[in-house]
Amino acid sequence: MAFMTTVLAASLALTPGLSTLSTTDSTGPIDGTQTGAVTVVETFRAAAGAGYGAVTYDPGSVPLGSHVTVRERTSDRGTWFELRLVGVQANRTFGAHVHQQPCGDSATSGGGHYQNVKDPVLPSVDPAYANARNEAWLDLTTDAHGNGRSETSVRWRVRAGEARSIVVHEHATDTRPGHAGTAGGRLACVSVPFV
């Protein structure tokens, strides 16, 4: 699976209109024996009829034609995630999280955040559950060209079929009780076949 996904990502990198930032390295910076890998390289498109690879809900912040690369590496000790944005709004901090559902026409299509230990109360704004150890947070700040990168490692693996996208939000993720995990409106989404 890892080899096929890496080969797919390499071929996507050569497809006109898609980002050339694809990384086909089969290792990620997590300890342990690697058990899976995914690389997704996409161009942001309009949400309506896009096929839902990567969609923008706010072209002023995440313009049509800007690019996204997502990498996931799993091992027997956890998961490493990486998010790269290219050509989005410059000099801005975005929140970003792994979400439960794939992208769709509506900004709410991605569902809620994926949580390793599920909060019994929804929406989840309790810092005991909505935190960077229990969720995968990938907040980033772009440079003057609108490019940014973030990564995170967690000591768990995604349950099969329960995480399907990364959603980019309008500001950095809040950590205060009653607001934990919130990051404003949903600006864009990329569907990811997490392993």
CSV table of C-alpha atoms in Angstrom, one decimal:
chain,number,residue,atom,x,y,z
A,1,MET,CA,0.0,0.0,0.0
A,2,ALA,CA,2.7,2.5,0.9
A,3,PHE,CA,4.6,1.8,-2.3
A,4,MET,CA,1.4,2.2,-4.4
A,5,THR,CA,0.5,5.5,-2.7
A,6,THR,CA,4.0,6.8,-3.1
A,7,VAL,CA,4.0,5.8,-6.8
A,8,LEU,CA,0.6,7.5,-7.2
A,9,ALA,CA,1.9,10.6,-5.5
A,10,ALA,CA,4.9,10.7,-7.8
A,11,SER,CA,2.7,10.4,-10.9
A,12,LEU,CA,0.4,13.1,-9.6
A,13,ALA,CA,3.4,15.4,-9.2
A,14,LEU,CA,3.9,15.1,-12.9
A,15,THR,CA,0.3,15.9,-13.8
A,16,PRO,CA,-0.2,19.4,-15.2
A,17,GLY,CA,-1.9,21.8,-12.7
A,18,LEU,CA,-0.8,19.8,-9.6
A,19,SER,CA,1.8,20.8,-7.1
A,20,THR,CA,5.4,19.7,-7.8
A,21,LEU,CA,6.1,19.5,-4.0
A,22,SER,CA,5.5,15.8,-3.9
A,23,THR,CA,7.8,13.9,-1.7
A,24,THR,CA,8.2,10.2,-2.5
A,25,ASP,CA,10.4,9.3,0.4
A,26,SER,CA,9.1,6.2,2.0
A,27,THR,CA,10.3,7.1,5.5
A,28,GLY,CA,8.9,9.7,7.9
A,29,PRO,CA,10.5,11.2,11.0
A,30,ILE,CA,8.9,8.9,13.6
A,31,ASP,CA,10.5,6.2,15.6
A,32,GLY,CA,9.8,2.6,15.2
A,33,THR,CA,9.1,0.2,12.3
A,34,GLN,CA,7.2,2.0,9.5
A,35,THR,CA,3.9,0.3,8.8
A,36,GLY,CA,2.2,2.6,6.3
A,37,ALA,CA,2.6,5.8,4.2
A,38,VAL,CA,0.3,8.2,2.3
A,39,THR,CA,1.2,11.2,0.2
A,40,VAL,CA,-1.5,13.4,-1.4
A,41,VAL,CA,-0.7,16.2,-3.8
A,42,GLU,CA,-3.6,18.3,-5.0
A,43,THR,CA,-4.6,21.7,-6.5
A,44,PHE,CA,-7.4,23.6,-4.8
A,45,ARG,CA,-10.6,23.8,-6.9
A,46,ALA,CA,-14.1,25.3,-6.5
A,47,ALA,CA,-16.2,23.1,-4.2
A,48,ALA,CA,-19.1,22.7,-6.5
A,49,GLY,CA,-18.5,19.7,-8.8
A,50,ALA,CA,-14.8,19.5,-7.9
A,51,GLY,CA,-14.7,15.8,-7.3
A,52,TYR,CA,-13.6,16.7,-3.7
A,53,GLY,CA,-9.8,16.1,-3.9
A,54,ALA,CA,-9.0,19.5,-2.6
A,55,VAL,CA,-11.6,22.3,-2.4
A,56,THR,CA,-11.6,25.9,-1.4
A,57,TYR,CA,-14.5,27.5,0.4
A,58,ASP,CA,-12.8,30.9,0.6
A,59,PRO,CA,-10.8,31.7,-2.6
A,60,GLY,CA,-9.6,35.0,-1.0
A,61,SER,CA,-7.7,33.0,1.6
A,62,VAL,CA,-7.0,29.8,-0.3
A,63,PRO,CA,-7.1,30.8,-4.0
A,64,LEU,CA,-8.2,28.5,-6.8
A,65,GLY,CA,-5.1,26.9,-8.2
A,66,SER,CA,-3.1,27.0,-5.0
A,67,HIS,CA,-1.6,23.7,-3.9
A,68,VAL,CA,-1.6,21.3,-0.9
A,69,THR,CA,0.6,18.4,0.0
A,70,VAL,CA,-0.3,16.0,2.8
A,71,ARG,CA,2.0,13.2,4.1
A,72,GLU,CA,1.3,10.6,6.7
A,73,ARG,CA,3.7,8.0,8.0
A,74,THR,CA,2.7,5.4,10.5
A,75,SER,CA,4.9,3.1,12.6
A,76,ASP,CA,4.4,0.8,15.5
A,77,ARG,CA,4.9,3.8,17.8
A,78,GLY,CA,2.5,6.3,16.3
A,79,THR,CA,1.8,8.6,13.3
A,80,TRP,CA,3.6,11.6,11.7
A,81,PHE,CA,1.6,14.1,9.7
A,82,GLU,CA,2.8,16.9,7.4
A,83,LEU,CA,0.9,19.7,5.7
A,84,ARG,CA,2.3,22.0,3.0
A,85,LEU,CA,0.3,24.9,1.4
A,86,VAL,CA,1.6,26.8,-1.6
A,87,GLY,CA,0.2,30.0,-3.0
A,88,VAL,CA,-2.4,30.7,-0.3
A,89,GLN,CA,-2.8,34.1,1.5
A,90,ALA,CA,0.6,35.4,2.5
A,91,ASN,CA,1.8,36.2,6.0
A,92,ARG,CA,-1.2,34.5,7.7
A,93,THR,CA,-1.7,31.9,10.4
A,94,PHE,CA,-4.1,29.1,9.5
A,95,GLY,CA,-5.5,26.4,11.8
A,96,ALA,CA,-5.6,22.9,10.3
A,97,HIS,CA,-6.8,19.6,11.7
A,98,VAL,CA,-7.4,16.0,10.6
A,99,HIS,CA,-11.2,15.6,10.2
A,100,GLN,CA,-13.6,12.7,10.2
A,101,GLN,CA,-15.3,13.0,6.8
A,102,PRO,CA,-14.1,13.6,3.2
A,103,CYS,CA,-14.4,17.1,1.6
A,104,GLY,CA,-17.6,18.1,-0.2
A,105,ASP,CA,-19.7,21.0,-1.6
A,106,SER,CA,-20.3,22.4,1.9
A,107,ALA,CA,-17.6,23.6,4.3
A,108,THR,CA,-19.2,21.4,7.0
A,109,SER,CA,-18.7,18.2,4.8
A,110,GLY,CA,-15.5,17.3,6.6
A,111,GLY,CA,-17.4,16.6,9.9
A,112,GLY,CA,-15.7,17.0,13.2
A,113,HIS,CA,-12.1,16.6,14.3
A,114,TYR,CA,-10.7,13.1,14.5
A,115,GLN,CA,-10.0,12.3,18.1
A,116,ASN,CA,-8.0,9.3,19.4
A,117,VAL,CA,-10.2,9.3,22.5
A,118,LYS,CA,-13.6,10.5,21.6
A,119,ASP,CA,-15.2,13.3,23.6
A,120,PRO,CA,-18.7,12.1,24.8
A,121,VAL,CA,-19.9,15.7,24.5
A,122,LEU,CA,-20.2,17.4,21.1
A,123,PRO,CA,-19.2,19.8,19.9
A,124,SER,CA,-15.9,18.9,21.6
A,125,VAL,CA,-14.4,22.1,23.2
A,126,ASP,CA,-13.1,20.5,26.4
A,127,PRO,CA,-9.2,20.7,26.5
A,128,ALA,CA,-9.2,17.2,28.0
A,129,TYR,CA,-10.2,15.9,24.5
A,130,ALA,CA,-9.6,18.8,22.1
A,131,ASN,CA,-5.9,19.1,22.4
A,132,ALA,CA,-2.8,18.4,20.2
A,133,ARG,CA,-2.1,15.1,21.8
A,134,ASN,CA,-5.6,13.6,21.2
A,135,GLU,CA,-6.1,15.3,17.8
A,136,ALA,CA,-3.8,16.0,14.9
A,137,TRP,CA,-3.3,19.8,14.8
A,138,LEU,CA,-1.3,21.2,11.8
A,139,ASP,CA,-1.5,25.0,12.3
A,140,LEU,CA,0.9,26.9,10.1
A,141,THR,CA,2.0,30.5,9.2
A,142,THR,CA,2.7,31.3,5.6
A,143,ASP,CA,5.6,33.4,4.3
A,144,ALA,CA,5.5,36.4,2.0
A,145,HIS,CA,4.8,34.1,-1.0
A,146,GLY,CA,1.9,32.3,0.7
A,147,ASN,CA,3.8,29.1,1.4
A,148,GLY,CA,3.8,27.3,4.7
A,149,ARG,CA,4.5,23.9,6.3
A,150,SER,CA,3.7,22.2,9.5
A,151,GLU,CA,4.1,18.7,11.0
A,152,THR,CA,3.1,16.8,14.1
A,153,SER,CA,3.7,13.4,15.6
A,154,VAL,CA,1.2,11.6,17.8
A,155,ARG,CA,1.5,8.3,19.8
A,156,TRP,CA,-1.5,6.7,18.2
A,157,ARG,CA,-2.7,5.6,14.8
A,158,VAL,CA,-5.9,6.6,13.0
A,159,ARG,CA,-8.7,4.0,13.2
A,160,ALA,CA,-9.6,2.7,9.8
A,161,GLY,CA,-12.2,4.8,8.0
A,162,GLU,CA,-12.6,7.3,10.8
A,163,ALA,CA,-10.4,10.1,9.4
A,164,ARG,CA,-10.9,11.2,5.8
A,165,SER,CA,-9.6,14.8,5.4
A,166,ILE,CA,-7.6,17.8,6.6
A,167,VAL,CA,-9.5,21.1,7.0
A,168,VAL,CA,-7.8,24.5,6.8
A,169,HIS,CA,-9.4,27.0,9.2
A,170,GLU,CA,-9.3,30.8,9.4
A,171,HIS,CA,-7.0,31.3,12.4
A,172,ALA,CA,-4.8,29.4,14.9
A,173,THR,CA,-6.4,26.8,17.1
A,174,ASP,CA,-7.7,27.9,20.4
A,175,THR,CA,-6.8,26.0,23.6
A,176,ARG,CA,-9.0,27.7,26.2
A,177,PRO,CA,-11.7,25.7,28.0
A,178,GLY,CA,-15.0,26.1,26.1
A,179,HIS,CA,-13.2,27.0,22.9
A,180,ALA,CA,-10.5,24.3,22.7
A,181,GLY,CA,-9.9,23.0,19.2
A,182,THR,CA,-11.8,25.8,17.5
A,183,ALA,CA,-10.1,27.7,14.8
A,184,GLY,CA,-12.8,29.8,13.1
A,185,GLY,CA,-14.4,29.2,9.7
A,186,ARG,CA,-13.5,26.4,7.4
A,187,LEU,CA,-11.6,27.8,4.4
A,188,ALA,CA,-10.5,24.7,2.5
A,189,CYS,CA,-10.4,20.9,2.7
A,190,VAL,CA,-8.3,18.1,1.2
A,191,SER,CA,-9.5,14.5,1.2
A,192,VAL,CA,-6.8,12.0,2.4
A,193,PRO,CA,-6.9,8.2,2.5
A,194,PHE,CA,-5.3,7.9,5.9
A,195,VAL,CA,-3.8,4.5,6.7
